[in-house]
Amino acid sequence: ETGVTQSPTHLIKTRGQQVTLRCSSQSGHNTVSWYQQALGQGPQFIFQYYREEENGRGNFPPRFSGLQFPNYSSELNVNALELDDSALYLCASSRGGGNYGYTFGSGTRLTVV
Amino acid sequence: DQQVKQNSPSLSVQEGRISILNCDYTNSMFDYFLWYKKYPAEGPTFLISISSIKDKNEDGRFTVFLNKSAKHLSLHIVPSQPGDSAVYFCAASAYNFGNEKLTFGTGTRLTIIP
């Protein structure tokens, strides 16, 4: 059983650029959630995808968008990057909607300069 | 507005003793609580959870206590081992017809001293 894999592991972008982060969910899981963890903070919910549809969204602006594919993998896209977007982005997959049985990936460390 | 609070950023405990990590919450709609453990360069790993209909849940060395009237939960680790050194996050959720999200605290860094 493979776990959740995220790519890339580290990324440096310039303010104003766009970035795409990728996540492969654990085998058998059909729900993917994305979280942002700023330095010294706990993870904050960005949004969740269930069966390719957005299934809940946190308090993040529309320039944060996502996709889920038929194989349940997912992308997080961030447009017009700001310095405050620098954070660890965590993907978590689970079976069914909701948060039960989350498996987290190791995250993508995004630095915006 | 921090709905889940972990007021101790760090805690040091002697190996073999009990580690007690605390968490407070403000949202009375939360009905499910979880603890996650995080090592550097890894994602959070689920440790133990408790539903609001219980006041205690035990799994091996880990026990979570929930005091709903005080909106407080705690994680007890006994005996503490060096491998328990990590950042521990408390998280909470409210039932929302399958749209639940986790609200995390800011974490407590636990260091077990050999």
mmCIF file with all atom_site columns, N, CA and C in Angstrom, chain A residues 1-9 21-27 29 32-34 71-75 89-93 103-108, chain B residues 43:
data_model
loop_
_atom_site.group_PDB
_atom_site.id
_atom_site.type_symbol
_atom_site.label_atom_id
_atom_site.label_alt_id
_atom_site.label_comp_id
_atom_site.label_asym_id
_atom_site.label_entity_id
_atom_site.label_seq_id
_atom_site.pdbx_PDB_ins_code
_atom_site.Cartn_x
_atom_site.Cartn_y
_atom_site.Cartn_z
_atom_site.occupancy
_atom_site.B_iso_or_equiv
_atom_site.pdbx_formal_charge
_atom_site.auth_seq_id
_atom_site.auth_comp_id
_atom_site.auth_asym_id
_atom_site.auth_atom_id
_atom_site.pdbx_PDB_model_num
ATOM 1   N N  . GLU A 1 1   ? 0.856  -1.210 0.000   1.00 0.00 ? 1   GLU A N  1
ATOM 2   C CA . GLU A 1 1   ? 0.000  0.000  0.000   1.00 0.00 ? 1   GLU A CA 1
ATOM 3   C C  . GLU A 1 1   ? 0.884  1.250  0.000   1.00 0.00 ? 1   GLU A C  1
ATOM 4   N N  . THR A 1 2   ? 0.785  2.035  -1.081  1.00 0.00 ? 2   THR A N  1
ATOM 5   C CA . THR A 1 2   ? 1.631  3.226  -1.147  1.00 0.00 ? 2   THR A CA 1
ATOM 6   C C  . THR A 1 2   ? 0.987  4.335  -0.337  1.00 0.00 ? 2   THR A C  1
ATOM 7   N N  . GLY A 1 3   ? 1.817  5.208  0.210   1.00 0.00 ? 3   GLY A N  1
ATOM 8   C CA . GLY A 1 3   ? 1.306  6.328  0.983   1.00 0.00 ? 3   GLY A CA 1
ATOM 9   C C  . GLY A 1 3   ? 1.024  7.508  0.076   1.00 0.00 ? 3   GLY A C  1
ATOM 10  N N  . VAL A 1 4   ? 0.921  8.675  0.680   1.00 0.00 ? 4   VAL A N  1
ATOM 11  C CA . VAL A 1 4   ? 0.675  9.908  -0.054  1.00 0.00 ? 4   VAL A CA 1
ATOM 12  C C  . VAL A 1 4   ? 2.017  10.501 -0.479  1.00 0.00 ? 4   VAL A C  1
ATOM 13  N N  . THR A 1 5   ? 2.154  10.782 -1.758  1.00 0.00 ? 5   THR A N  1
ATOM 14  C CA . THR A 1 5   ? 3.400  11.380 -2.231  1.00 0.00 ? 5   THR A CA 1
ATOM 15  C C  . THR A 1 5   ? 3.126  12.764 -2.795  1.00 0.00 ? 5   THR A C  1
ATOM 16  N N  . GLN A 1 6   ? 4.006  13.679 -2.484  1.00 0.00 ? 6   GLN A N  1
ATOM 17  C CA . GLN A 1 6   ? 3.874  15.056 -2.938  1.00 0.00 ? 6   GLN A CA 1
ATOM 18  C C  . GLN A 1 6   ? 5.122  15.459 -3.716  1.00 0.00 ? 6   GLN A C  1
ATOM 19  N N  . SER A 1 7   ? 4.895  16.288 -4.737  1.00 0.00 ? 7   SER A N  1
ATOM 20  C CA . SER A 1 7   ? 6.031  16.807 -5.504  1.00 0.00 ? 7   SER A CA 1
ATOM 21  C C  . SER A 1 7   ? 5.767  18.250 -5.920  1.00 0.00 ? 7   SER A C  1
ATOM 22  N N  . PRO A 1 8   ? 6.828  19.059 -6.014  1.00 0.00 ? 8   PRO A N  1
ATOM 23  C CA . PRO A 1 8   ? 8.186  18.744 -5.572  1.00 0.00 ? 8   PRO A CA 1
ATOM 24  C C  . PRO A 1 8   ? 8.287  18.825 -4.049  1.00 0.00 ? 8   PRO A C  1
ATOM 25  N N  . THR A 1 9   ? 9.435  18.507 -3.499  1.00 0.00 ? 9   THR A N  1
ATOM 26  C CA . THR A 1 9   ? 9.604  18.596 -2.050  1.00 0.00 ? 9   THR A CA 1
ATOM 27  C C  . THR A 1 9   ? 9.940  20.025 -1.626  1.00 0.00 ? 9   THR A C  1
ATOM 28  N N  . LEU A 1 21  ? 1.411  22.530 -7.274  1.00 0.00 ? 21  LEU A N  1
ATOM 29  C CA . LEU A 1 21  ? 1.902  21.462 -6.403  1.00 0.00 ? 21  LEU A CA 1
ATOM 30  C C  . LEU A 1 21  ? 1.071  20.219 -6.663  1.00 0.00 ? 21  LEU A C  1
ATOM 31  N N  . ARG A 1 22  ? 1.721  19.053 -6.565  1.00 0.00 ? 22  ARG A N  1
ATOM 32  C CA . ARG A 1 22  ? 1.051  17.810 -6.924  1.00 0.00 ? 22  ARG A CA 1
ATOM 33  C C  . ARG A 1 22  ? 1.009  16.822 -5.772  1.00 0.00 ? 22  ARG A C  1
ATOM 34  N N  . CYS A 1 23  ? -0.024 15.996 -5.802  1.00 0.00 ? 23  CYS A N  1
ATOM 35  C CA . CYS A 1 23  ? -0.228 15.037 -4.727  1.00 0.00 ? 23  CYS A CA 1
ATOM 36  C C  . CYS A 1 23  ? -0.829 13.758 -5.294  1.00 0.00 ? 23  CYS A C  1
ATOM 37  N N  . SER A 1 24  ? -0.214 12.637 -4.975  1.00 0.00 ? 24  SER A N  1
ATOM 38  C CA . SER A 1 24  ? -0.790 11.334 -5.324  1.00 0.00 ? 24  SER A CA 1
ATOM 39  C C  . SER A 1 24  ? -1.355 10.726 -4.054  1.00 0.00 ? 24  SER A C  1
ATOM 40  N N  . SER A 1 25  ? -2.629 10.394 -4.089  1.00 0.00 ? 25  SER A N  1
ATOM 41  C CA . SER A 1 25  ? -3.280 9.902  -2.874  1.00 0.00 ? 25  SER A CA 1
ATOM 42  C C  . SER A 1 25  ? -2.900 8.448  -2.610  1.00 0.00 ? 25  SER A C  1
ATOM 43  N N  . GLN A 1 26  ? -3.142 8.035  -1.386  1.00 0.00 ? 26  GLN A N  1
ATOM 44  C CA . GLN A 1 26  ? -2.876 6.653  -1.002  1.00 0.00 ? 26  GLN A CA 1
ATOM 45  C C  . GLN A 1 26  ? -3.846 5.733  -1.746  1.00 0.00 ? 26  GLN A C  1
ATOM 46  N N  . SER A 1 27  ? -3.373 4.551  -2.079  1.00 0.00 ? 27  SER A N  1
ATOM 47  C CA . SER A 1 27  ? -4.201 3.580  -2.773  1.00 0.00 ? 27  SER A CA 1
ATOM 48  C C  . SER A 1 27  ? -5.494 3.333  -1.998  1.00 0.00 ? 27  SER A C  1
ATOM 49  N N  . HIS A 1 29  ? -7.861 5.520  -1.541  1.00 0.00 ? 29  HIS A N  1
ATOM 50  C CA . HIS A 1 29  ? -8.421 6.763  -1.022  1.00 0.00 ? 29  HIS A CA 1
ATOM 51  C C  . HIS A 1 29  ? -8.970 7.615  -2.158  1.00 0.00 ? 29  HIS A C  1
ATOM 52  N N  . VAL A 1 32  ? -9.036 14.041 -1.210  1.00 0.00 ? 32  VAL A N  1
ATOM 53  C CA . VAL A 1 32  ? -7.758 14.728 -0.987  1.00 0.00 ? 32  VAL A CA 1
ATOM 54  C C  . VAL A 1 32  ? -8.027 16.092 -0.364  1.00 0.00 ? 32  VAL A C  1
ATOM 55  N N  . SER A 1 33  ? -7.293 16.399 0.686   1.00 0.00 ? 33  SER A N  1
ATOM 56  C CA . SER A 1 33  ? -7.402 17.701 1.338   1.00 0.00 ? 33  SER A CA 1
ATOM 57  C C  . SER A 1 33  ? -6.036 18.373 1.318   1.00 0.00 ? 33  SER A C  1
ATOM 58  N N  . TRP A 1 34  ? -6.048 19.671 1.199   1.00 0.00 ? 34  TRP A N  1
ATOM 59  C CA . TRP A 1 34  ? -4.807 20.448 1.193   1.00 0.00 ? 34  TRP A CA 1
ATOM 60  C C  . TRP A 1 34  ? -4.784 21.367 2.409   1.00 0.00 ? 34  TRP A C  1
ATOM 61  N N  . ASN A 1 71  ? -7.954 9.521  -11.239 1.00 0.00 ? 71  ASN A N  1
ATOM 62  C CA . ASN A 1 71  ? -7.196 8.558  -10.416 1.00 0.00 ? 71  ASN A CA 1
ATOM 63  C C  . ASN A 1 71  ? -7.044 9.058  -8.977  1.00 0.00 ? 71  ASN A C  1
ATOM 64  N N  . TYR A 1 72  ? -7.754 10.132 -8.639  1.00 0.00 ? 72  TYR A N  1
ATOM 65  C CA . TYR A 1 72  ? -7.813 10.731 -7.303  1.00 0.00 ? 72  TYR A CA 1
ATOM 66  C C  . TYR A 1 72  ? -6.567 11.520 -6.922  1.00 0.00 ? 72  TYR A C  1
ATOM 67  N N  . SER A 1 73  ? -5.593 11.629 -7.812  1.00 0.00 ? 73  SER A N  1
ATOM 68  C CA . SER A 1 73  ? -4.480 12.530 -7.535  1.00 0.00 ? 73  SER A CA 1
ATOM 69  C C  . SER A 1 73  ? -4.995 13.964 -7.618  1.00 0.00 ? 73  SER A C  1
ATOM 70  N N  . SER A 1 74  ? -4.189 14.898 -7.143  1.00 0.00 ? 74  SER A N  1
ATOM 71  C CA . SER A 1 74  ? -4.691 16.258 -7.043  1.00 0.00 ? 74  SER A CA 1
ATOM 72  C C  . SER A 1 74  ? -3.587 17.267 -7.281  1.00 0.00 ? 74  SER A C  1
ATOM 73  N N  . GLU A 1 75  ? -3.999 18.448 -7.668  1.00 0.00 ? 75  GLU A N  1
ATOM 74  C CA . GLU A 1 75  ? -3.084 19.585 -7.812  1.00 0.00 ? 75  GLU A CA 1
ATOM 75  C C  . GLU A 1 75  ? -3.601 20.750 -6.990  1.00 0.00 ? 75  GLU A C  1
ATOM 76  N N  . TYR A 1 89  ? 3.180  23.065 2.355   1.00 0.00 ? 89  TYR A N  1
ATOM 77  C CA . TYR A 1 89  ? 1.863  22.682 1.857   1.00 0.00 ? 89  TYR A CA 1
ATOM 78  C C  . TYR A 1 89  ? 1.716  21.175 1.992   1.00 0.00 ? 89  TYR A C  1
ATOM 79  N N  . LEU A 1 90  ? 0.709  20.789 2.759   1.00 0.00 ? 90  LEU A N  1
ATOM 80  C CA . LEU A 1 90  ? 0.494  19.380 3.061   1.00 0.00 ? 90  LEU A CA 1
ATOM 81  C C  . LEU A 1 90  ? -0.747 18.878 2.337   1.00 0.00 ? 90  LEU A C  1
ATOM 82  N N  . CYS A 1 91  ? -0.619 17.706 1.788   1.00 0.00 ? 91  CYS A N  1
ATOM 83  C CA . CYS A 1 91  ? -1.744 17.022 1.156   1.00 0.00 ? 91  CYS A CA 1
ATOM 84  C C  . CYS A 1 91  ? -2.098 15.834 2.042   1.00 0.00 ? 91  CYS A C  1
ATOM 85  N N  . ALA A 1 92  ? -3.375 15.575 2.199   1.00 0.00 ? 92  ALA A N  1
ATOM 86  C CA . ALA A 1 92  ? -3.809 14.419 2.976   1.00 0.00 ? 92  ALA A CA 1
ATOM 87  C C  . ALA A 1 92  ? -4.895 13.692 2.191   1.00 0.00 ? 92  ALA A C  1
ATOM 88  N N  . SER A 1 93  ? -4.824 12.377 2.165   1.00 0.00 ? 93  SER A N  1
ATOM 89  C CA . SER A 1 93  ? -5.882 11.631 1.485   1.00 0.00 ? 93  SER A CA 1
ATOM 90  C C  . SER A 1 93  ? -6.643 10.793 2.502   1.00 0.00 ? 93  SER A C  1
ATOM 91  N N  . THR A 1 103 ? -4.310 10.357 5.784   1.00 0.00 ? 103 THR A N  1
ATOM 92  C CA . THR A 1 103 ? -2.885 10.064 5.666   1.00 0.00 ? 103 THR A CA 1
ATOM 93  C C  . THR A 1 103 ? -2.235 11.266 5.018   1.00 0.00 ? 103 THR A C  1
ATOM 94  N N  . PHE A 1 104 ? -1.283 11.855 5.694   1.00 0.00 ? 104 PHE A N  1
ATOM 95  C CA . PHE A 1 104 ? -0.605 13.045 5.177   1.00 0.00 ? 104 PHE A CA 1
ATOM 96  C C  . PHE A 1 104 ? 0.631  12.672 4.374   1.00 0.00 ? 104 PHE A C  1
ATOM 97  N N  . GLY A 1 105 ? 0.906  13.488 3.358   1.00 0.00 ? 105 GLY A N  1
ATOM 98  C CA . GLY A 1 105 ? 2.197  13.419 2.685   1.00 0.00 ? 105 GLY A CA 1
ATOM 99  C C  . GLY A 1 105 ? 3.226  14.215 3.468   1.00 0.00 ? 105 GLY A C  1
ATOM 100 N N  . SER A 1 106 ? 4.462  14.200 2.976   1.00 0.00 ? 106 SER A N  1
ATOM 101 C CA . SER A 1 106 ? 5.545  14.903 3.667   1.00 0.00 ? 106 SER A CA 1
ATOM 102 C C  . SER A 1 106 ? 5.567  16.396 3.369   1.00 0.00 ? 106 SER A C  1
ATOM 103 N N  . GLY A 1 107 ? 4.784  16.810 2.392   1.00 0.00 ? 107 GLY A N  1
ATOM 104 C CA . GLY A 1 107 ? 4.660  18.234 2.135   1.00 0.00 ? 107 GLY A CA 1
ATOM 105 C C  . GLY A 1 107 ? 5.589  18.778 1.070   1.00 0.00 ? 107 GLY A C  1
ATOM 106 N N  . THR A 1 108 ? 5.222  19.953 0.566   1.00 0.00 ? 108 THR A N  1
ATOM 107 C CA . THR A 1 108 ? 6.071  20.733 -0.339  1.00 0.00 ? 108 THR A CA 1
ATOM 108 C C  . THR A 1 108 ? 6.400  22.031 0.366   1.00 0.00 ? 108 THR A C  1
ATOM 109 N N  . GLY B 2 43  ? 5.240  14.325 7.078   1.00 0.00 ? 43  GLY B N  1
ATOM 110 C CA . GLY B 2 43  ? 3.904  14.827 7.325   1.00 0.00 ? 43  GLY B CA 1
ATOM 111 C C  . GLY B 2 43  ? 3.405  14.390 8.686   1.00 0.00 ? 43  GLY B C  1
#
